PDB file of C-alpha atoms in Angstrom:
ATOM      1  CA  UNK B 163      -0.408   0.138  -0.044  1.00  0.00           C
ATOM      2  CA  UNK B 164       1.496   3.321  -1.122  1.00  0.00           C
ATOM      3  CA  UNK B 165       1.482   6.475   1.467  1.00  0.00           C
ATOM      4  CA  UNK B 166      -1.152   9.202   0.465  1.00  0.00           C
ATOM      5  CA  UNK B 167      -0.094  11.718  -2.173  1.00  0.00           C
ATOM      6  CA  UNK B 168       2.350  14.213  -0.651  1.00  0.00           C
ATOM      7  CA  UNK B 169       0.525  17.486  -1.675  1.00  0.00           C
ATOM      8  CA  UNK B 170      -2.064  17.663   1.027  1.00  0.00           C
ATOM      9  CA  UNK B 171      -5.180  16.321   2.060  1.00  0.00           C
ATOM     10  CA  UNK B 172      -6.353  19.838   2.736  1.00  0.00           C
ATOM     11  CA  UNK B 173      -6.144  20.584  -0.915  1.00  0.00           C
ATOM     12  CA  UNK B 174      -8.418  17.614  -1.665  1.00  0.00           C
ATOM     13  CA  UNK B 175     -11.064  17.838   0.908  1.00  0.00           C
ATOM     14  CA  UNK B 176     -14.530  17.248  -0.844  1.00  0.00           C
ATOM     15  CA  UNK B 177     -17.845  16.732   0.820  1.00  0.00           C
ATOM     16  CA  UNK B 178     -18.908  13.742  -0.876  1.00  0.00           C
ATOM     17  CA  UNK B 179     -17.476  10.903  -3.176  1.00  0.00           C
ATOM     18  CA  UNK B 180     -19.472  12.399  -6.502  1.00  0.00           C
ATOM     19  CA  UNK B 181     -16.551  12.015  -9.130  1.00  0.00           C
ATOM     20  CA  UNK B 182     -16.834  15.175 -10.915  1.00  0.00           C
ATOM     21  CA  UNK B 183     -16.730  16.923  -7.355  1.00  0.00           C
ATOM     22  CA  UNK B 184     -12.980  14.913  -6.956  1.00  0.00           C
ATOM     23  CA  UNK B 185     -11.794  15.688 -10.464  1.00  0.00           C
ATOM     24  CA  UNK B 186     -12.725  19.335  -9.803  1.00  0.00           C
ATOM     25  CA  UNK B 187     -10.853  19.245  -6.487  1.00  0.00           C
ATOM     26  CA  UNK B 188      -7.838  17.314  -7.555  1.00  0.00           C
ATOM     27  CA  UNK B 189      -7.583  19.384 -10.667  1.00  0.00           C
ATOM     28  CA  UNK B 190      -7.485  22.659  -8.575  1.00  0.00           C
ATOM     29  CA  UNK B 191      -4.829  21.417  -6.458  1.00  0.00           C
ATOM     30  CA  UNK B 192      -2.999  20.632  -9.818  1.00  0.00           C
ATOM     31  CA  UNK B 193      -3.588  24.039 -11.080  1.00  0.00           C
ATOM     32  CA  UNK B 194      -1.990  25.468  -7.844  1.00  0.00           C
ATOM     33  CA  UNK B 195       1.511  23.965  -8.422  1.00  0.00           C
ATOM     34  CA  UNK B 196       3.911  25.453 -10.105  1.00  0.00           C
ATOM     35  CA  UNK B 197       5.349  24.373 -13.464  1.00  0.00           C
ATOM     36  CA  UNK B 198       8.327  22.098 -14.344  1.00  0.00           C
ATOM     37  CA  UNK B 199      10.819  22.099 -17.280  1.00  0.00           C
ATOM     38  CA  UNK B 200      10.942  18.942 -19.361  1.00  0.00           C
ATOM     39  CA  UNK B 201      14.926  18.705 -18.795  1.00  0.00           C
ATOM     40  CA  UNK B 202      13.966  18.456 -15.283  1.00  0.00           C
ATOM     41  CA  UNK B 203      12.250  14.981 -15.536  1.00  0.00           C
ATOM     42  CA  UNK B 204      15.109  13.094 -16.655  1.00  0.00           C
ATOM     43  CA  UNK B 205      15.388  10.114 -14.745  1.00  0.00           C
ATOM     44  CA  UNK B 206      13.334   7.339 -12.895  1.00  0.00           C
ATOM     45  CA  UNK B 207      10.233   7.974 -11.410  1.00  0.00           C
ATOM     46  CA  UNK B 208       8.094   6.084  -8.895  1.00  0.00           C
ATOM     47  CA  UNK B 209       4.477   6.457  -9.579  1.00  0.00           C
ATOM     48  CA  UNK B 210       0.946   6.197  -7.353  1.00  0.00           C
ATOM     49  CA  UNK B 211      -2.539   7.339  -8.425  1.00  0.00           C
ATOM     50  CA  UNK B 212      -4.116  10.086  -7.018  1.00  0.00           C
ATOM     51  CA  UNK B 213      -8.029   8.877  -6.375  1.00  0.00           C
ATOM     52  CA  UNK B 214      -9.958  11.233  -7.989  1.00  0.00           C
ATOM     53  CA  UNK B 215     -12.909   9.446  -9.289  1.00  0.00           C
ATOM     54  CA  UNK B 216     -11.626   8.578 -12.528  1.00  0.00           C
ATOM     55  CA  UNK B 217     -11.994   4.677 -13.878  1.00  0.00           C
ATOM     56  CA  UNK B 218      -8.476   3.779 -13.721  1.00  0.00           C
ATOM     57  CA  UNK B 219      -8.232   4.746 -10.101  1.00  0.00           C
ATOM     58  CA  UNK B 220      -6.301   1.547  -8.436  1.00  0.00           C
ATOM     59  CA  UNK B 221      -6.092  -0.099 -11.756  1.00  0.00           C
ATOM     60  CA  UNK B 222      -2.299   0.711 -12.514  1.00  0.00           C
ATOM     61  CA  UNK B 223      -1.323  -0.047  -9.064  1.00  0.00           C
ATOM     62  CA  UNK B 224      -3.333  -3.571  -9.051  1.00  0.00           C
ATOM     63  CA  UNK B 225      -1.116  -4.585 -12.043  1.00  0.00           C
ATOM     64  CA  UNK B 226       2.088  -3.663 -10.371  1.00  0.00           C
ATOM     65  CA  UNK B 227       2.539  -0.399 -11.903  1.00  0.00           C
ATOM     66  CA  UNK B 228       6.389   1.447 -10.825  1.00  0.00           C
ATOM     67  CA  UNK B 229       6.186   4.458 -12.740  1.00  0.00           C
ATOM     68  CA  UNK B 230       8.104   6.279 -15.443  1.00  0.00           C
ATOM     69  CA  UNK B 231      11.551   6.729 -16.951  1.00  0.00           C
ATOM     70  CA  UNK B 232      12.321  10.164 -18.724  1.00  0.00           C
ATOM     71  CA  UNK B 233      15.444  10.065 -20.881  1.00  0.00           C
ATOM     72  CA  UNK B 234      18.249  12.874 -21.679  1.00  0.00           C
ATOM     73  CA  UNK B 235      16.807  12.997 -25.519  1.00  0.00           C
ATOM     74  CA  UNK B 236      13.284  13.827 -24.431  1.00  0.00           C
ATOM     75  CA  UNK B 237      11.942  10.310 -24.891  1.00  0.00           C
ATOM     76  CA  UNK B 238      10.061   8.231 -22.198  1.00  0.00           C
ATOM     77  CA  UNK B 239       9.031   5.028 -21.086  1.00  0.00           C
ATOM     78  CA  UNK B 240       5.439   5.852 -20.277  1.00  0.00           C
ATOM     79  CA  UNK B 241       4.600   2.895 -18.122  1.00  0.00           C
ATOM     80  CA  UNK B 242       7.303   1.013 -16.559  1.00  0.00           C
ATOM     81  CA  UNK B 243       5.532  -1.922 -14.336  1.00  0.00           C
ATOM     82  CA  UNK B 244       7.330  -4.737 -12.168  1.00  0.00           C
ATOM     83  CA  UNK B 245       8.244  -8.076 -13.809  1.00  0.00           C
ATOM     84  CA  UNK B 246       8.908 -10.237 -10.616  1.00  0.00           C
ATOM     85  CA  UNK B 247      10.290  -8.406  -7.436  1.00  0.00           C
ATOM     86  CA  UNK B 248      13.649  -7.036  -9.196  1.00  0.00           C
ATOM     87  CA  UNK B 249      12.827  -6.045 -12.786  1.00  0.00           C
ATOM     88  CA  UNK B 250      11.163  -3.269 -14.431  1.00  0.00           C
ATOM     89  CA  UNK B 251       9.840  -3.838 -17.979  1.00  0.00           C
ATOM     90  CA  UNK B 252       8.623  -0.894 -20.120  1.00  0.00           C
ATOM     91  CA  UNK B 253       5.176  -1.736 -21.662  1.00  0.00           C
ATOM     92  CA  UNK B 254       3.847  -0.693 -25.027  1.00  0.00           C
ATOM     93  CA  UNK B 255       0.496   1.701 -24.593  1.00  0.00           C
ATOM     94  CA  UNK B 256      -0.253   0.867 -28.187  1.00  0.00           C
ATOM     95  CA  UNK B 257      -0.776  -2.489 -27.335  1.00  0.00           C
ATOM     96  CA  UNK B 258      -3.345  -1.877 -24.901  1.00  0.00           C
ATOM     97  CA  UNK B 259      -7.040  -1.246 -26.115  1.00  0.00           C
ATOM     98  CA  UNK B 260      -7.716   2.175 -24.303  1.00  0.00           C
ATOM     99  CA  UNK B 261     -11.355   1.868 -24.848  1.00  0.00           C
ATOM    100  CA  UNK B 262     -11.750  -1.478 -23.489  1.00  0.00           C
ATOM    101  CA  UNK B 263      -9.515  -0.640 -19.977  1.00  0.00           C
ATOM    102  CA  UNK B 264     -11.657   2.200 -19.612  1.00  0.00           C
ATOM    103  CA  UNK B 265     -15.195   0.711 -19.982  1.00  0.00           C
ATOM    104  CA  UNK B 266     -14.095  -2.816 -17.865  1.00  0.00           C
ATOM    105  CA  UNK B 267     -12.108  -0.759 -15.539  1.00  0.00           C
ATOM    106  CA  UNK B 268     -13.591  -2.341 -12.464  1.00  0.00           C
ATOM    107  CA  UNK B 269     -12.079  -5.931 -13.963  1.00  0.00           C
ATOM    108  CA  UNK B 270      -8.781  -4.035 -13.973  1.00  0.00           C
ATOM    109  CA  UNK B 271      -8.861  -4.079 -10.072  1.00  0.00           C
ATOM    110  CA  UNK B 272      -9.306  -8.003  -9.429  1.00  0.00           C
ATOM    111  CA  UNK B 273      -6.701 -10.639  -8.915  1.00  0.00           C
ATOM    112  CA  UNK B 274      -7.788 -12.200 -12.032  1.00  0.00           C
ATOM    113  CA  UNK B 275      -6.304  -9.095 -14.312  1.00  0.00           C
ATOM    114  CA  UNK B 276      -3.184  -8.820 -12.304  1.00  0.00           C
ATOM    115  CA  UNK B 277      -2.308 -12.652 -13.061  1.00  0.00           C
ATOM    116  CA  UNK B 278      -3.487 -12.036 -16.559  1.00  0.00           C
ATOM    117  CA  UNK B 279      -1.320  -9.001 -17.126  1.00  0.00           C
ATOM    118  CA  UNK B 280       1.477 -10.427 -15.526  1.00  0.00           C
ATOM    119  CA  UNK B 281       1.103 -13.664 -18.089  1.00  0.00           C
ATOM    120  CA  UNK B 282       1.122 -11.207 -20.866  1.00  0.00           C
ATOM    121  CA  UNK B 283       3.489  -8.647 -20.167  1.00  0.00           C
ATOM    122  CA  UNK B 284       6.291 -10.285 -22.546  1.00  0.00           C
ATOM    123  CA  UNK B 285       3.704  -9.561 -25.579  1.00  0.00           C
ATOM    124  CA  UNK B 286       3.027  -6.161 -24.282  1.00  0.00           C
ATOM    125  CA  UNK B 287       6.768  -5.066 -23.981  1.00  0.00           C
ATOM    126  CA  UNK B 288       8.022  -2.163 -25.602  1.00  0.00           C
ATOM    127  CA  UNK B 289      10.723  -2.069 -28.172  1.00  0.00           C
ATOM    128  CA  UNK B 290      12.005   1.470 -27.021  1.00  0.00           C
ATOM    129  CA  UNK B 291      10.488   4.465 -25.756  1.00  0.00           C
ATOM    130  CA  UNK B 292       7.081   5.242 -26.396  1.00  0.00           C
ATOM    131  CA  UNK B 293       6.344   8.785 -25.675  1.00  0.00           C
ATOM    132  CA  UNK B 294       7.811  12.156 -25.858  1.00  0.00           C
ATOM    133  CA  UNK B 295       8.632  15.331 -23.501  1.00  0.00           C
ATOM    134  CA  UNK B 296       7.629  18.708 -24.522  1.00  0.00           C
ATOM    135  CA  UNK B 297       6.116  21.751 -22.995  1.00  0.00           C
ATOM    136  CA  UNK B 298       2.212  22.472 -23.392  1.00  0.00           C
ATOM    137  CA  UNK B 299      -0.211  24.972 -21.674  1.00  0.00           C
ATOM    138  CA  UNK B 300      -2.715  23.364 -19.603  1.00  0.00           C
ATOM    139  CA  UNK B 301      -4.869  25.364 -17.330  1.00  0.00           C
ATOM    140  CA  UNK B 302      -3.623  28.346 -18.877  1.00  0.00           C
ATOM    141  CA  UNK B 303      -0.180  27.112 -17.457  1.00  0.00           C
ATOM    142  CA  UNK B 304       3.016  26.132 -19.853  1.00  0.00           C
ATOM    143  CA  UNK B 305       4.793  23.094 -18.079  1.00  0.00           C
ATOM    144  CA  UNK B 306       6.449  19.947 -19.043  1.00  0.00           C
ATOM    145  CA  UNK B 307       4.280  17.599 -20.547  1.00  0.00           C
ATOM    146  CA  UNK B 308       4.803  13.654 -22.021  1.00  0.00           C
ATOM    147  CA  UNK B 309       2.783  13.175 -25.330  1.00  0.00           C
ATOM    148  CA  UNK B 310       1.999   9.327 -26.074  1.00  0.00           C
ATOM    149  CA  UNK B 311       3.127   7.929 -29.590  1.00  0.00           C
ATOM    150  CA  UNK B 312       0.500   5.935 -30.542  1.00  0.00           C
ATOM    151  CA  UNK B 313      -2.256   6.463 -28.070  1.00  0.00           C
ATOM    152  CA  UNK B 314      -4.626   9.896 -27.709  1.00  0.00           C
ATOM    153  CA  UNK B 315      -2.853  10.816 -24.420  1.00  0.00           C
ATOM    154  CA  UNK B 316      -1.084  13.802 -22.911  1.00  0.00           C
ATOM    155  CA  UNK B 317       0.390  13.396 -19.263  1.00  0.00           C
ATOM    156  CA  UNK B 318       1.050  17.210 -18.098  1.00  0.00           C
ATOM    157  CA  UNK B 319       3.233  17.725 -15.159  1.00  0.00           C
ATOM    158  CA  UNK B 320       3.410  20.072 -12.335  1.00  0.00           C
ATOM    159  CA  UNK B 321       6.042  20.525  -9.426  1.00  0.00           C
ATOM    160  CA  UNK B 322       5.463  19.092  -5.674  1.00  0.00           C
ATOM    161  CA  UNK B 323       9.237  19.772  -4.214  1.00  0.00           C
ATOM    162  CA  UNK B 324      12.424  18.962  -5.708  1.00  0.00           C
ATOM    163  CA  UNK B 325      11.710  14.845  -5.978  1.00  0.00           C
ATOM    164  CA  UNK B 326       8.132  15.078  -6.901  1.00  0.00           C
ATOM    165  CA  UNK B 327       5.808  15.891  -9.277  1.00  0.00           C
ATOM    166  CA  UNK B 328       2.033  15.788 -10.045  1.00  0.00           C
ATOM    167  CA  UNK B 329       0.716  14.290 -12.980  1.00  0.00           C
ATOM    168  CA  UNK B 330      -2.710  14.912 -14.892  1.00  0.00           C
ATOM    169  CA  UNK B 331      -3.186  12.269 -17.936  1.00  0.00           C
ATOM    170  CA  UNK B 332      -5.785  13.263 -20.166  1.00  0.00           C
ATOM    171  CA  UNK B 333      -7.202  11.518 -22.856  1.00  0.00           C
ATOM    172  CA  UNK B 334      -8.512  13.218 -26.181  1.00  0.00           C
ATOM    173  CA  UNK B 335     -12.155  12.844 -26.159  1.00  0.00           C
ATOM    174  CA  UNK B 336     -12.591  12.070 -22.793  1.00  0.00           C
ATOM    175  CA  UNK B 337     -13.312  14.984 -20.280  1.00  0.00           C
ATOM    176  CA  UNK B 338     -12.101  13.106 -17.206  1.00  0.00           C
ATOM    177  CA  UNK B 339      -8.581  13.037 -15.798  1.00  0.00           C
ATOM    178  CA  UNK B 340      -6.355  10.739 -14.087  1.00  0.00           C
ATOM    179  CA  UNK B 341      -4.124  12.275 -11.519  1.00  0.00           C
ATOM    180  CA  UNK B 342      -0.911  10.666 -10.255  1.00  0.00           C
ATOM    181  CA  UNK B 343       2.364  11.452  -8.316  1.00  0.00           C
ATOM    182  CA  UNK B 344       5.717  10.619  -9.218  1.00  0.00           C
ATOM    183  CA  UNK B 345       8.685  10.653  -7.093  1.00  0.00           C
ATOM    184  CA  UNK B 346      12.248  10.462  -8.441  1.00  0.00           C
ATOM    185  CA  UNK B 347      14.311   7.544  -7.429  1.00  0.00           C
ATOM    186  CA  UNK B 348      17.553   6.364  -8.115  1.00  0.00           C
ATOM    187  CA  UNK B 349      18.207   3.633 -10.884  1.00  0.00           C
ATOM    188  CA  UNK B 350      18.194  -0.057  -9.506  1.00  0.00           C
TER     189      UNK B 350
END
């Protein structure tokens, strides 16, 4: 189990569990964060989701998500997962049917999904980086963003502190946002 997100529980207070209110509350916390430059992201980052009423809340963690890796040439391993207890494997998001994942998200939180994903990891493996780092305007602020090569996804980033950033994953055509936190770690 991951510790709670670092950016402050007060920023995420809402009166009920209505998904749109949760989304709005976390989005406001994201917008208050300062921008980050793409070059500051180079390295390995351990991730954790920030619950905000998105269908993918809890899915990545259940499947063994580790985080992301950004390279000096502004490319990225967008989805790093544990393979066993010691090895990280980069997964190619183009091999994941995004529409099905969103539609059947509850299945993604089950033990059966975790076992199936573990079995399929070899077939889902990326042959190299699958996304690019750039700057984009989101919420009126220019900051680092990661654009997926073969999926309609952009991850927008803002700074939490010197070793942590907050991410907002947007999917073209879907108004919901998946929020996450990344903490910079040393390469294993």
